[in-house]
XYZ file of C-alpha atoms in Angstrom:
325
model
C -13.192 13.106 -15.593
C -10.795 11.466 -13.759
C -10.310 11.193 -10.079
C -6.137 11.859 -10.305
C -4.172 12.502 -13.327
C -0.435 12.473 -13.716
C 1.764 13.095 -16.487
C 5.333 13.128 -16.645
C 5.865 14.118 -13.101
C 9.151 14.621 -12.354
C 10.846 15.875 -9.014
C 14.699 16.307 -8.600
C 16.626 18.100 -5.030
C 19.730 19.489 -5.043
C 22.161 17.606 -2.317
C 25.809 19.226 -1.074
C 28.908 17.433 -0.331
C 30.216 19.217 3.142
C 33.903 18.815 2.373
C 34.063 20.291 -1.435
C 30.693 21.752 -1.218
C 29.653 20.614 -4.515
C 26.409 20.049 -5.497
C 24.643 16.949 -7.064
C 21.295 16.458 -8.716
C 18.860 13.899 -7.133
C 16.315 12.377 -9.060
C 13.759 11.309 -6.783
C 10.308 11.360 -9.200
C 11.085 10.380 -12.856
C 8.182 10.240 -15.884
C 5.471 8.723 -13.588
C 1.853 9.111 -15.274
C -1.568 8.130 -13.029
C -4.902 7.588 -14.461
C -6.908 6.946 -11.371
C -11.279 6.358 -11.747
C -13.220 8.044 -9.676
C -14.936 5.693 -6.912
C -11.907 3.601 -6.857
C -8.695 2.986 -4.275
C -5.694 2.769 -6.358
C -2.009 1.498 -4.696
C 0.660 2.881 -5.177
C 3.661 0.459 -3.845
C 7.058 -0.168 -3.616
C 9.910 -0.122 -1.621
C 11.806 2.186 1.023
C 12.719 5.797 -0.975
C 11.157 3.919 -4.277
C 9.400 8.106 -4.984
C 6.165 7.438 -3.224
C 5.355 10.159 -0.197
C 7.410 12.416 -2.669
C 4.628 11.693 -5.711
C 1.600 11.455 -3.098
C 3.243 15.151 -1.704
C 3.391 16.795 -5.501
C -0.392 15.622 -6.098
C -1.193 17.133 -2.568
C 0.116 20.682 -3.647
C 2.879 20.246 -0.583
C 5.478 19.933 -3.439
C 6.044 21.486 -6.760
C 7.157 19.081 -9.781
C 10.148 19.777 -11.425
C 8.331 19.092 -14.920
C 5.315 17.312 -15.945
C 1.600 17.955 -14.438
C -0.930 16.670 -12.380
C -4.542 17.073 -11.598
C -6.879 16.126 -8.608
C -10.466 16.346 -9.114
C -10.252 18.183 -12.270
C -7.939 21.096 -10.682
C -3.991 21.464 -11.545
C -2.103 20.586 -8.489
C 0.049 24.021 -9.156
C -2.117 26.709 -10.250
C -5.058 25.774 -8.584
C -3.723 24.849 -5.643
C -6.749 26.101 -3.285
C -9.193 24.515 -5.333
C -7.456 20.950 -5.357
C -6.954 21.039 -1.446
C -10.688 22.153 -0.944
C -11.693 18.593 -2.597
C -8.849 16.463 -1.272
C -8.243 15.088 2.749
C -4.860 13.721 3.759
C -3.460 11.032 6.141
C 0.334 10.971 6.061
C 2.195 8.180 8.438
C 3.176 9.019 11.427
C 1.906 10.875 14.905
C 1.861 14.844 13.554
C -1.052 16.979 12.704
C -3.216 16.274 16.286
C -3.161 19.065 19.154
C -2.133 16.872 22.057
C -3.577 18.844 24.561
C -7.122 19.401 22.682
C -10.151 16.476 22.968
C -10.891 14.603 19.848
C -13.853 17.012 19.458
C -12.534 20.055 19.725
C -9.470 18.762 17.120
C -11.926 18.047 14.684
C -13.893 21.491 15.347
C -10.735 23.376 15.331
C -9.961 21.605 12.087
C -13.543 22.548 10.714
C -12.599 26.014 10.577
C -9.845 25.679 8.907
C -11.284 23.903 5.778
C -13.920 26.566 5.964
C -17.066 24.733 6.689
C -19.944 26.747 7.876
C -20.129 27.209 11.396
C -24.056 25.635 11.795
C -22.779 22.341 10.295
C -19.502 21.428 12.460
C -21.049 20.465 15.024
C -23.407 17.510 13.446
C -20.464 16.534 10.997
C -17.452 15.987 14.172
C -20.260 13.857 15.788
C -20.452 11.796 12.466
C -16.961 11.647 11.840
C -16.485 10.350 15.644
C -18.879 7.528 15.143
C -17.355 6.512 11.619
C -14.352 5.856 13.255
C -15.554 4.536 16.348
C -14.202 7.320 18.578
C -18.144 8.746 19.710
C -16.836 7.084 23.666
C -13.957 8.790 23.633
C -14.846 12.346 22.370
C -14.572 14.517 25.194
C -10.760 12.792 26.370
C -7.944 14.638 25.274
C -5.424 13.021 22.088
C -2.553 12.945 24.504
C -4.435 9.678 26.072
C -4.923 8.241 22.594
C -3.175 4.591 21.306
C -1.366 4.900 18.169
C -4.770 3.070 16.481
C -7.035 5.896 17.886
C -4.912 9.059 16.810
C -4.574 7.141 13.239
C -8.854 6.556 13.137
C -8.657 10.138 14.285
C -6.269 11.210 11.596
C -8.340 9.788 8.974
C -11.749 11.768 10.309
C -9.550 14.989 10.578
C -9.238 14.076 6.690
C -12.621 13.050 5.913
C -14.667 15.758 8.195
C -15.023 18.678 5.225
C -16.266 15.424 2.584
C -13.572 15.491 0.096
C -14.098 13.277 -3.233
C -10.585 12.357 -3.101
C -7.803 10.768 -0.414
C -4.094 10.152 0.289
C -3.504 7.933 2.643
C 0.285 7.435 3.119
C 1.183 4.384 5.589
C -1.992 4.651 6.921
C -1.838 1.108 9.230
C 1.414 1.599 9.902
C 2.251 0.408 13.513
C -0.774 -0.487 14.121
C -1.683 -3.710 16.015
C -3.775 -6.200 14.006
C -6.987 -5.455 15.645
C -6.485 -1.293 14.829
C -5.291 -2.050 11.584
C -8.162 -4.366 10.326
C -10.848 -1.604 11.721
C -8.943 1.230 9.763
C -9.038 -0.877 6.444
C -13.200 -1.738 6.833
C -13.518 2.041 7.401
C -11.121 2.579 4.094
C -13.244 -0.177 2.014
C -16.549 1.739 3.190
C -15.723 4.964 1.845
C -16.221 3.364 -1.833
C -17.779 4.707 -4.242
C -18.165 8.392 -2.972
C -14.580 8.728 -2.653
C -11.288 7.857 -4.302
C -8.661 7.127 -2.330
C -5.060 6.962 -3.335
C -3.329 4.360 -0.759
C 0.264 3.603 -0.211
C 1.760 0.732 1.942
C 4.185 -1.556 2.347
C 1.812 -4.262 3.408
C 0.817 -6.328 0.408
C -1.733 -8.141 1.618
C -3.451 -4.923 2.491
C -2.857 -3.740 -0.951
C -3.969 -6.951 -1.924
C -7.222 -6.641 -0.349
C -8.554 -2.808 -0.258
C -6.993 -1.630 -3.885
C -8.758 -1.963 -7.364
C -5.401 -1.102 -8.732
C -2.334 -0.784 -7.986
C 1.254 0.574 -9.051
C 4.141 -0.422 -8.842
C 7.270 2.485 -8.227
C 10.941 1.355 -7.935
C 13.633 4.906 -8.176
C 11.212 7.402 -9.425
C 9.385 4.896 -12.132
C 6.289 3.246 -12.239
C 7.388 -0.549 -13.291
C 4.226 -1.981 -13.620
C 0.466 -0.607 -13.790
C -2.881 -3.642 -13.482
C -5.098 -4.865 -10.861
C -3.950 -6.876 -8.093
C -4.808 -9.904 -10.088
C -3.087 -8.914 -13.130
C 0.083 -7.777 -11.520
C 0.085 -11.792 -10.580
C -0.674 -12.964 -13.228
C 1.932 -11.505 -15.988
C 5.116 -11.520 -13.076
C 3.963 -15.151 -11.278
C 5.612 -17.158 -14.119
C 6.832 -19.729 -11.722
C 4.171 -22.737 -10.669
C 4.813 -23.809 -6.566
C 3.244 -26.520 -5.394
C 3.058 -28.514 -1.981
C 3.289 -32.024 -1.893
C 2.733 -33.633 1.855
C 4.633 -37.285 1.794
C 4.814 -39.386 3.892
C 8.005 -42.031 4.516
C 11.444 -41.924 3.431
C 12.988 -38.407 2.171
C 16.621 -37.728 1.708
C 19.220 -35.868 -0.338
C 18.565 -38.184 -3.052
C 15.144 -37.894 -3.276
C 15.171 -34.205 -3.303
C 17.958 -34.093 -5.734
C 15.906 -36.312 -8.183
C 13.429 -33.376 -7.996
C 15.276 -30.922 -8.998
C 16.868 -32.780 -11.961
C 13.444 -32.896 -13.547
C 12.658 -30.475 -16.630
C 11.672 -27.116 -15.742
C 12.031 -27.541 -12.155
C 13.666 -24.686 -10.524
C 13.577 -25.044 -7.148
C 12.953 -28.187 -4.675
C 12.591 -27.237 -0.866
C 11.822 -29.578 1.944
C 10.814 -29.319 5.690
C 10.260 -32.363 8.303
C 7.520 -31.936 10.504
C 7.089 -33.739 14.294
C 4.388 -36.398 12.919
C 6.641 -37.879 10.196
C 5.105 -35.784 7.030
C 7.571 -33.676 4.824
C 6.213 -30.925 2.871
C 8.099 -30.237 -0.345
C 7.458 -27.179 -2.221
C 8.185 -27.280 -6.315
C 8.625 -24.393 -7.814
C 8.401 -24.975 -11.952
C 8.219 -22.882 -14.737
C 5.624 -25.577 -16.182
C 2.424 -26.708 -14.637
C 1.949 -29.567 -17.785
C 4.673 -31.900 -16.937
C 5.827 -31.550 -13.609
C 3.230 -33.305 -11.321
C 3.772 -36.242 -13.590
C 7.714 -36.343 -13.310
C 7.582 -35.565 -9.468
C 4.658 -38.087 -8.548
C 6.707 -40.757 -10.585
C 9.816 -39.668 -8.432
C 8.313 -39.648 -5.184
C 6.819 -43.366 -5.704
C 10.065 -44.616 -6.946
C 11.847 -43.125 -3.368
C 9.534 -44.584 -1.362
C 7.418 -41.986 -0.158
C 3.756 -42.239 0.201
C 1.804 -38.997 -0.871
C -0.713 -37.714 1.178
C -2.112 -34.759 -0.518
C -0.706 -32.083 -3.518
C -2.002 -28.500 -3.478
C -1.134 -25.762 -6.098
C 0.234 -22.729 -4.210
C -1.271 -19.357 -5.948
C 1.357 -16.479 -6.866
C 0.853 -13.787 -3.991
C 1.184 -9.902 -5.086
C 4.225 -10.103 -2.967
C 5.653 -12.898 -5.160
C 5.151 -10.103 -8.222
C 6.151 -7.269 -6.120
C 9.981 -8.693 -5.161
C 10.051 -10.057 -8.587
C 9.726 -6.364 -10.037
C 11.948 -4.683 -7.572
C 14.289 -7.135 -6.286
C 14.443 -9.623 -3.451
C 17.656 -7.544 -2.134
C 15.092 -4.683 -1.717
């Protein structure tokens, strides 16, 4: 059985003009289909009102789809809307869902209740969400106190304390400084495999690093669907590499460059200690080496060293969407 399944969902609002009062249709889910394994953490990315918190809110029951269906842990997402929330804990960005004024214990107690956990076991489980997320120090002090890092460590035990088998984390580093944000992911990577988590940023690397696989969602549609490494490889056509030189670089030079077959971009940048690095991107790794290496020698420029500069998922991810986006 799988984890999360999605077919077809589809979610459109109605939107007003004030002046003529006329009403529009916008489509802001359209088609998108999910297939997530249990055990995994699958990414859903793309860019600013792309359809993600609106997808991650129908699979959460907080929305109804306009058409299609979904399923989380087995249980439709509209008629069994008790069941899937019983199985599924939630961290959507941003600073809501924490009682200010209450400690971090008694938050998590209070929230104990609510998912309906028997009384005798609150207790033991707060304590063991408040050392997952390193928060055991700070137990007794109220939320009001908290950094942005804490409340998020203490969003995610709020979401973890009644031990759902499934996730959604929405923007879940999100502000964070470094330090915060690298503690939240090792605490993400270590709920694998007794959880699934669905995760959406807009940090690639992050997605890069925690997700198994990953989607990509531009206006309502899913563009692309692979692991992190296959996203790279079938939208990273173009080869970069950096060559360090040493000696004379000019105009010419780089202009020679870029008149070589299948070159498509040349750039250049003069460091203090008299080494350029030039960048080549080329839609052929065969020939190009050859042709610039000749070039180079021929300027009078002395090469130092030539490294071949990977395709990053944020390479594929503006080449999907747009580098406007």
């Amino acid at each position: 059985m799988l984890a999360i399944e999605a077919t077809d969902l589809r979610r459109t609002f109605q939107r007003s003009s004030r002046l003529f009062q006329r009403k529009s249709e916008f489509v802001a889910v359209q088609g998108v289909s999910l297939a997530v394994e249990p055990g995994t953490i699958y990414g859903l990315l793309g860019p600013n009102g792309a359809g993600k918190t609106t997808t991650i809110k129908m699979l959460s029951t907080l929305l109804i789809p306009t058409s299609g269906s979904a399923h989380v842990a087995g249980f439709d997402v509209v008629r069994e809307e008790r069941e899937v929330r019983r199985r599924l804990g939630v961290v959507l960005g941003g600073d809501r869902g924490l009682y200010n004024k209450l400690s971090a214990r008694d938050n998590l107690t209070y929230f104990g209740h609510l998912y309906g956990m028997p009384r005798e076991r609150i207790p033991g489980r707060v304590d063991e969400m408040l050392d997952l997320v390193a928060l055991s120090d700070r137990a007794g002090d109220r939320v009001e106190g908290f950094s942005r890092g804490m409340k998020q460590r203490l969003h995610l035990a709020r979401a973890l304390l009644h031990n759902p088998p499934v996730v959604f984390l929405d923007e879940p580093t999100i502000g964070l400084d470094p330090a915060s944000a690298v503690k939240l992911r090792e605490i993400v990577r270590a709920l694998m495999p007794d959880h699934t988590v669905l995760l959406t940023t807009h940090y690639l690397q992050e997605a890069d690093e925690l997700c198994d696989r990953i989607a990509i969602i531009d206006r309502g549609t899913i563009l692309l669907e692979d692991t992190p490494q296959g996203i790279k490889r079938r939208v990273g056509n173009d080869h970069r590499y950096q060559v360090t030189v040493h000696g004379h670089t000019n105009g010419t030079l780089i202009a020679a460059l870029q008149e070589l077959p299948s070159v498509r971009q040349v750039a250049s940048s003069r460091g203090d200690d008299g080494f350029t690095q030039l960048t080549i991107n080329s839609g052929d790794d065969n020939t190009v080496l050859d042709g610039a290496v000749r070039v180079i020698h021929e300027g009078g420029a002395r090469i130092e060293s030539i490294t071949a500069i990977e395709p990053t998922l944020e390479d594929a991810f503006l080449a999907l969407t747009g580098s406007d986006r």
